[in-house]
Amino acid sequence: MNSFWILLTGALVAASCGLLGCFLILRRMAMLGDAISHAVLPGIVIAFLWSGSRETLPMLLGAGALGLVTVLLVQMLRQGGVKHDAAIGVSFTALFSVGVILVSLYASQVDLDLDCVLYGEIAYVPWDTWQWAGMEMGPRAVWGLGGVFLLSLLVICLFYKQFKVCAFDPAMAAAVGIPVTLFHYLLMGLVSLTTVASFESVGAILVVAMLVVPAATAYLLTDKLHVMLIESVAIGILSSILGYALAAWLDSSIAGAITTVAGLFLLLAFLFSPRYGLVVKAWRRRTIKWNQRTNL
């Protein structure tokens, strides 16, 4: 049963991150998830100091608020003339540093250290359960991640066309009356929620990998957005299943094994993608040269 909960948690993280990762890749904002996952540290500490506990809800609210602050800070720096990558780097390092100082000053005596925040262990998910009316409802992480996934899926289905136009051509989206800024912050809000809900259970490293790698792999395999979304989710879930099996076989880190399998999928797509694969391109060039020689 524990294996089922771990696999379900991994699949929910992969599905949530895979959906949103496609839009981050298309908008060249792939590293924003990494920035949010680090910059929320002061929000977690402030929520702990305010509530005096490590309950999920205050942690989620504190981290979510700082995630939105990160997005606003990046946007403000960009509008002030700072390059996008520099704005992300400056924002998350500054906020993460504030979080490190707050942890060392006020939370060094509790289980709120950097290992706990950044490298959450998915193997511990089955033991952190939610009790309701005397009944055991299963792991908290599954309920939290399931709710965030359904919310992201609902929002993307409702506003699919708006997100699609904003991702490919923001100028045209503004010209036809789509509120580009509103959908930008709506997407960033979903990224913040997904990142925060995921990293306590599986760690920030796996969250960042699931936001970027499956979507980048799907980007190499198709030019259609709806196919890219499906393939990104499928690759993420398959990576979780095969990664868990690899970790069990090697008796190693589950998060590390899942990330490694996702990286192997990306390598295969990079080499053998029907349109962009290196091997396929080389074979196509060789075929063209061969045809030119035979026609002479």
Short mmCIF file of C-alpha atoms in Angstrom, two decimals:
data_model
loop_
_atom_site.label_atom_id
_atom_site.label_comp_id
_atom_site.label_asym_id
_atom_site.label_seq_id
_atom_site.Cartn_x
_atom_site.Cartn_y
_atom_site.Cartn_z
CA MET A 1 0.00 0.00 0.00
CA ASN A 2 2.89 2.38 0.75
CA SER A 3 4.19 1.93 -2.79
CA PHE A 4 0.75 2.87 -4.15
CA TRP A 5 0.70 6.15 -2.18
CA ILE A 6 4.24 7.02 -3.25
CA LEU A 7 3.44 6.32 -6.91
CA LEU A 8 0.19 8.29 -6.70
CA THR A 9 2.00 11.25 -5.12
CA GLY A 10 4.68 11.15 -7.81
CA ALA A 11 2.04 10.94 -10.55
CA LEU A 12 0.12 13.92 -9.14
CA VAL A 13 3.29 16.02 -8.93
CA ALA A 14 4.22 15.02 -12.49
CA ALA A 15 0.73 15.78 -13.84
CA SER A 16 0.43 19.17 -12.11
CA CYS A 17 3.93 20.28 -13.06
CA GLY A 18 3.65 18.84 -16.59
CA LEU A 19 0.55 20.91 -17.39
CA LEU A 20 2.01 24.21 -16.21
CA GLY A 21 5.55 23.46 -17.39
CA CYS A 22 4.42 23.55 -21.04
CA PHE A 23 3.33 27.19 -20.72
CA LEU A 24 6.54 28.09 -18.86
CA ILE A 25 8.63 26.51 -21.64
CA LEU A 26 6.67 28.30 -24.39
CA ARG A 27 7.01 31.64 -22.57
CA ARG A 28 10.75 31.06 -21.91
CA MET A 29 10.17 31.20 -18.15
CA ALA A 30 11.26 27.67 -17.31
CA MET A 31 13.47 28.68 -14.37
CA LEU A 32 10.74 30.66 -12.66
CA GLY A 33 9.64 27.47 -10.88
CA ASP A 34 13.16 27.09 -9.50
CA ALA A 35 13.06 30.71 -8.34
CA ILE A 36 9.70 30.27 -6.60
CA SER A 37 10.72 27.01 -4.93
CA HIS A 38 13.65 28.77 -3.24
CA ALA A 39 12.13 32.21 -2.69
CA VAL A 40 9.19 30.89 -0.62
CA LEU A 41 11.50 30.01 2.31
CA PRO A 42 10.89 33.30 4.21
CA GLY A 43 7.14 32.80 3.76
CA ILE A 44 7.37 29.36 5.38
CA VAL A 45 9.36 30.73 8.33
CA ILE A 46 6.99 33.68 8.81
CA ALA A 47 4.00 31.30 8.69
CA PHE A 48 5.68 29.08 11.32
CA LEU A 49 6.44 32.05 13.58
CA TRP A 50 2.86 33.34 13.21
CA SER A 51 1.07 30.01 13.73
CA GLY A 52 3.60 28.27 16.00
CA SER A 53 3.15 24.97 14.15
CA ARG A 54 4.06 23.17 10.94
CA GLU A 55 0.48 22.50 9.86
CA THR A 56 0.03 22.35 6.10
CA LEU A 57 -2.44 25.22 5.67
CA PRO A 58 -0.40 28.06 7.23
CA MET A 59 2.75 26.78 5.50
CA LEU A 60 0.86 26.75 2.19
CA LEU A 61 -0.52 30.26 2.70
CA GLY A 62 2.84 31.72 3.73
CA ALA A 63 4.73 30.06 0.91
CA GLY A 64 2.04 30.90 -1.63
CA ALA A 65 2.14 34.59 -0.64
CA LEU A 66 5.91 34.72 -1.07
CA GLY A 67 5.57 32.90 -4.41
CA LEU A 68 3.35 35.70 -5.67
CA VAL A 69 5.74 38.29 -4.20
CA THR A 70 8.53 36.63 -6.22
CA VAL A 71 6.50 36.86 -9.43
CA LEU A 72 5.65 40.51 -8.78
CA LEU A 73 9.29 41.32 -7.97
CA VAL A 74 10.53 39.65 -11.18
CA GLN A 75 7.92 41.51 -13.23
CA MET A 76 8.79 44.84 -11.59
CA LEU A 77 12.51 44.39 -12.28
CA ARG A 78 11.78 43.44 -15.91
CA GLN A 79 9.68 46.54 -16.40
CA GLY A 80 12.54 48.55 -14.88
CA GLY A 81 14.92 47.40 -17.61
CA VAL A 82 16.58 44.38 -15.94
CA LYS A 83 16.97 41.31 -18.18
CA HIS A 84 14.56 38.45 -17.47
CA ASP A 85 17.15 35.90 -16.33
CA ALA A 86 18.89 38.50 -14.17
CA ALA A 87 15.54 39.52 -12.62
CA ILE A 88 14.83 35.88 -11.68
CA GLY A 89 18.35 35.38 -10.28
CA VAL A 90 18.29 38.56 -8.21
CA SER A 91 14.79 37.93 -6.84
CA PHE A 92 15.17 34.35 -5.69
CA THR A 93 18.68 34.72 -4.25
CA ALA A 94 17.63 37.81 -2.28
CA LEU A 95 14.47 36.22 -0.86
CA PHE A 96 16.18 32.87 -0.22
CA SER A 97 18.93 34.68 1.71
CA VAL A 98 16.30 36.39 3.86
CA GLY A 99 14.76 32.96 4.51
CA VAL A 100 18.12 31.47 5.54
CA ILE A 101 18.67 34.34 8.00
CA LEU A 102 15.16 33.90 9.47
CA VAL A 103 15.70 30.13 9.88
CA SER A 104 19.04 30.64 11.64
CA LEU A 105 17.59 33.34 13.93
CA TYR A 106 14.16 32.01 14.85
CA ALA A 107 13.65 28.41 13.70
CA SER A 108 16.99 26.66 14.16
CA GLN A 109 15.62 24.52 17.04
CA VAL A 110 12.77 22.98 15.06
CA ASP A 111 12.54 20.67 12.04
CA LEU A 112 12.47 23.56 9.60
CA ASP A 113 16.01 23.35 8.32
CA LEU A 114 17.05 23.67 4.68
CA ASP A 115 17.16 19.90 4.14
CA CYS A 116 13.56 19.68 5.33
CA VAL A 117 12.42 22.54 3.09
CA LEU A 118 14.38 21.84 -0.08
CA TYR A 119 14.91 18.08 -0.13
CA GLY A 120 11.58 16.67 1.04
CA GLU A 121 11.47 12.86 0.87
CA ILE A 122 8.64 11.27 -1.08
CA ALA A 123 9.22 7.95 0.71
CA TYR A 124 7.81 9.49 3.93
CA VAL A 125 4.49 10.50 2.30
CA PRO A 126 2.44 7.44 3.47
CA TRP A 127 3.16 8.18 7.15
CA ASP A 128 1.89 11.77 7.19
CA THR A 129 -1.85 11.02 7.07
CA TRP A 130 -4.97 13.18 7.42
CA GLN A 131 -7.53 12.26 10.08
CA TRP A 132 -11.14 13.45 9.62
CA ALA A 133 -14.04 12.59 11.96
CA GLY A 134 -12.02 9.72 13.39
CA MET A 135 -11.32 8.22 9.99
CA GLU A 136 -7.95 7.97 8.28
CA MET A 137 -8.29 9.65 4.89
CA GLY A 138 -4.85 8.81 3.52
CA PRO A 139 -1.70 10.92 3.09
CA ARG A 140 -2.07 14.70 3.37
CA ALA A 141 0.16 15.17 0.34
CA VAL A 142 -2.21 13.21 -1.91
CA TRP A 143 -5.18 15.39 -0.93
CA GLY A 144 -3.23 18.63 -1.29
CA LEU A 145 -1.66 17.70 -4.60
CA GLY A 146 -4.92 16.28 -5.92
CA GLY A 147 -6.74 19.53 -5.15
CA VAL A 148 -4.04 21.65 -6.80
CA PHE A 149 -4.00 19.39 -9.88
CA LEU A 150 -7.79 19.59 -10.30
CA LEU A 151 -7.68 23.37 -9.88
CA SER A 152 -4.94 23.74 -12.52
CA LEU A 153 -6.75 21.37 -14.90
CA LEU A 154 -10.03 23.26 -14.47
CA VAL A 155 -8.46 26.69 -15.06
CA ILE A 156 -6.51 25.53 -18.13
CA CYS A 157 -9.58 23.83 -19.64
CA LEU A 158 -11.75 26.92 -19.05
CA PHE A 159 -9.22 29.40 -20.47
CA TYR A 160 -7.27 27.18 -22.88
CA LYS A 161 -7.57 29.53 -25.86
CA GLN A 162 -6.53 32.58 -23.82
CA PHE A 163 -3.47 30.81 -22.37
CA LYS A 164 -2.56 29.52 -25.84
CA VAL A 165 -2.65 32.95 -27.52
CA CYS A 166 -0.82 34.60 -24.60
CA ALA A 167 1.91 31.94 -24.77
CA PHE A 168 2.56 32.23 -28.51
CA ASP A 169 1.83 35.91 -29.26
CA PRO A 170 1.12 38.24 -26.30
CA ALA A 171 0.86 41.26 -28.65
CA MET A 172 -1.92 39.65 -30.68
CA ALA A 173 -3.64 38.54 -27.45
CA ALA A 174 -3.69 42.15 -26.25
CA ALA A 175 -4.92 43.32 -29.67
CA VAL A 176 -7.95 41.00 -29.56
CA GLY A 177 -8.85 42.09 -26.03
CA ILE A 178 -7.40 39.29 -23.89
CA PRO A 179 -6.13 40.65 -20.53
CA VAL A 180 -2.56 39.40 -20.90
CA THR A 181 -1.42 40.63 -17.49
CA LEU A 182 -4.32 38.92 -15.73
CA PHE A 183 -3.55 35.56 -17.38
CA HIS A 184 0.15 36.01 -16.66
CA TYR A 185 -0.51 36.35 -12.95
CA LEU A 186 -3.12 33.58 -13.05
CA LEU A 187 -0.51 31.22 -14.52
CA MET A 188 2.12 32.36 -12.02
CA GLY A 189 -0.35 31.87 -9.17
CA LEU A 190 -0.96 28.28 -10.28
CA VAL A 191 2.80 27.71 -10.56
CA SER A 192 3.26 29.06 -7.02
CA LEU A 193 0.51 26.84 -5.60
CA THR A 194 1.81 23.74 -7.40
CA THR A 195 5.39 24.37 -6.35
CA VAL A 196 4.49 24.96 -2.71
CA ALA A 197 2.06 22.02 -2.50
CA SER A 198 4.64 19.68 -4.05
CA PHE A 199 7.97 20.54 -2.53
CA GLU A 200 7.13 19.81 1.11
CA SER A 201 6.50 16.20 0.12
CA VAL A 202 8.89 15.54 -2.75
CA GLY A 203 11.47 18.33 -2.44
CA ALA A 204 12.17 21.40 -4.53
CA ILE A 205 14.66 19.62 -6.79
CA LEU A 206 12.08 17.09 -8.06
CA VAL A 207 9.46 19.85 -8.46
CA VAL A 208 11.79 21.91 -10.64
CA ALA A 209 12.72 18.83 -12.68
CA MET A 210 9.05 17.94 -13.24
CA LEU A 211 8.23 21.53 -14.25
CA VAL A 212 10.96 21.67 -16.88
CA VAL A 213 12.10 18.25 -18.16
CA PRO A 214 8.81 16.54 -19.27
CA ALA A 215 7.58 19.77 -20.92
CA ALA A 216 10.91 20.26 -22.71
CA THR A 217 10.78 16.63 -23.90
CA ALA A 218 7.23 17.07 -25.21
CA TYR A 219 8.31 20.32 -26.92
CA LEU A 220 10.79 18.30 -28.99
CA LEU A 221 8.13 15.76 -29.99
CA THR A 222 5.24 17.91 -31.26
CA ASP A 223 4.30 21.38 -32.52
CA LYS A 224 0.69 21.21 -31.26
CA LEU A 225 -0.03 22.58 -27.79
CA HIS A 226 -2.80 20.16 -26.81
CA VAL A 227 -0.61 17.20 -27.80
CA MET A 228 2.31 18.74 -25.93
CA LEU A 229 0.22 19.00 -22.76
CA ILE A 230 -0.85 15.35 -22.96
CA GLU A 231 2.66 14.11 -23.75
CA SER A 232 4.20 16.22 -20.97
CA VAL A 233 1.83 14.74 -18.37
CA ALA A 234 2.32 11.21 -19.73
CA ILE A 235 6.13 11.52 -19.73
CA GLY A 236 6.08 12.87 -16.18
CA ILE A 237 3.88 10.03 -14.88
CA LEU A 238 5.93 7.40 -16.73
CA SER A 239 9.11 8.90 -15.27
CA SER A 240 7.61 8.63 -11.78
CA ILE A 241 6.69 4.95 -12.23
CA LEU A 242 9.97 3.90 -13.83
CA GLY A 243 11.97 6.10 -11.44
CA TYR A 244 10.36 4.45 -8.43
CA ALA A 245 11.13 1.01 -9.86
CA LEU A 246 14.74 2.08 -10.51
CA ALA A 247 15.10 3.43 -6.96
CA ALA A 248 13.70 0.20 -5.51
CA TRP A 249 16.09 -1.86 -7.64
CA LEU A 250 19.15 0.25 -6.76
CA ASP A 251 18.00 1.00 -3.17
CA SER A 252 18.64 4.69 -3.82
CA SER A 253 16.88 8.09 -3.71
CA ILE A 254 13.41 8.00 -5.29
CA ALA A 255 13.49 11.68 -6.31
CA GLY A 256 16.93 11.26 -7.85
CA ALA A 257 15.85 8.17 -9.78
CA ILE A 258 12.69 9.87 -11.11
CA THR A 259 14.71 12.89 -12.26
CA THR A 260 17.27 10.60 -13.91
CA VAL A 261 14.59 8.71 -15.86
CA ALA A 262 13.01 12.02 -16.98
CA GLY A 263 16.45 13.15 -18.15
CA LEU A 264 16.86 9.92 -20.16
CA PHE A 265 13.52 10.58 -21.88
CA LEU A 266 14.75 14.07 -22.77
CA LEU A 267 17.99 12.61 -24.16
CA LEU A 268 16.06 10.12 -26.31
CA ALA A 269 13.83 12.91 -27.67
CA PHE A 270 16.88 15.09 -28.32
CA LEU A 271 18.44 12.31 -30.40
CA PHE A 272 15.41 10.67 -32.06
CA SER A 273 12.63 13.27 -32.20
CA PRO A 274 10.86 12.92 -35.59
CA ARG A 275 11.47 16.56 -36.52
CA TYR A 276 14.23 17.91 -34.29
CA GLY A 277 16.27 14.83 -33.28
CA LEU A 278 20.00 14.95 -34.04
CA VAL A 279 20.08 11.40 -35.41
CA VAL A 280 16.97 11.96 -37.53
CA LYS A 281 18.39 15.22 -38.93
CA ALA A 282 21.70 13.53 -39.78
CA TRP A 283 19.85 10.64 -41.46
CA ARG A 284 17.69 13.11 -43.43
CA ARG A 285 20.74 15.06 -44.65
CA ARG A 286 22.47 11.84 -45.65
CA THR A 287 19.39 10.70 -47.59
CA ILE A 288 19.19 14.04 -49.45
CA LYS A 289 22.88 13.86 -50.39
CA TRP A 290 22.47 10.25 -51.53
CA ASN A 291 19.48 11.19 -53.73
CA GLN A 292 21.39 14.12 -55.23
CA ARG A 293 24.31 11.86 -56.12
CA THR A 294 22.12 9.19 -57.68
CA ASN A 295 20.26 11.81 -59.77
CA LEU A 296 23.48 13.23 -61.25
#
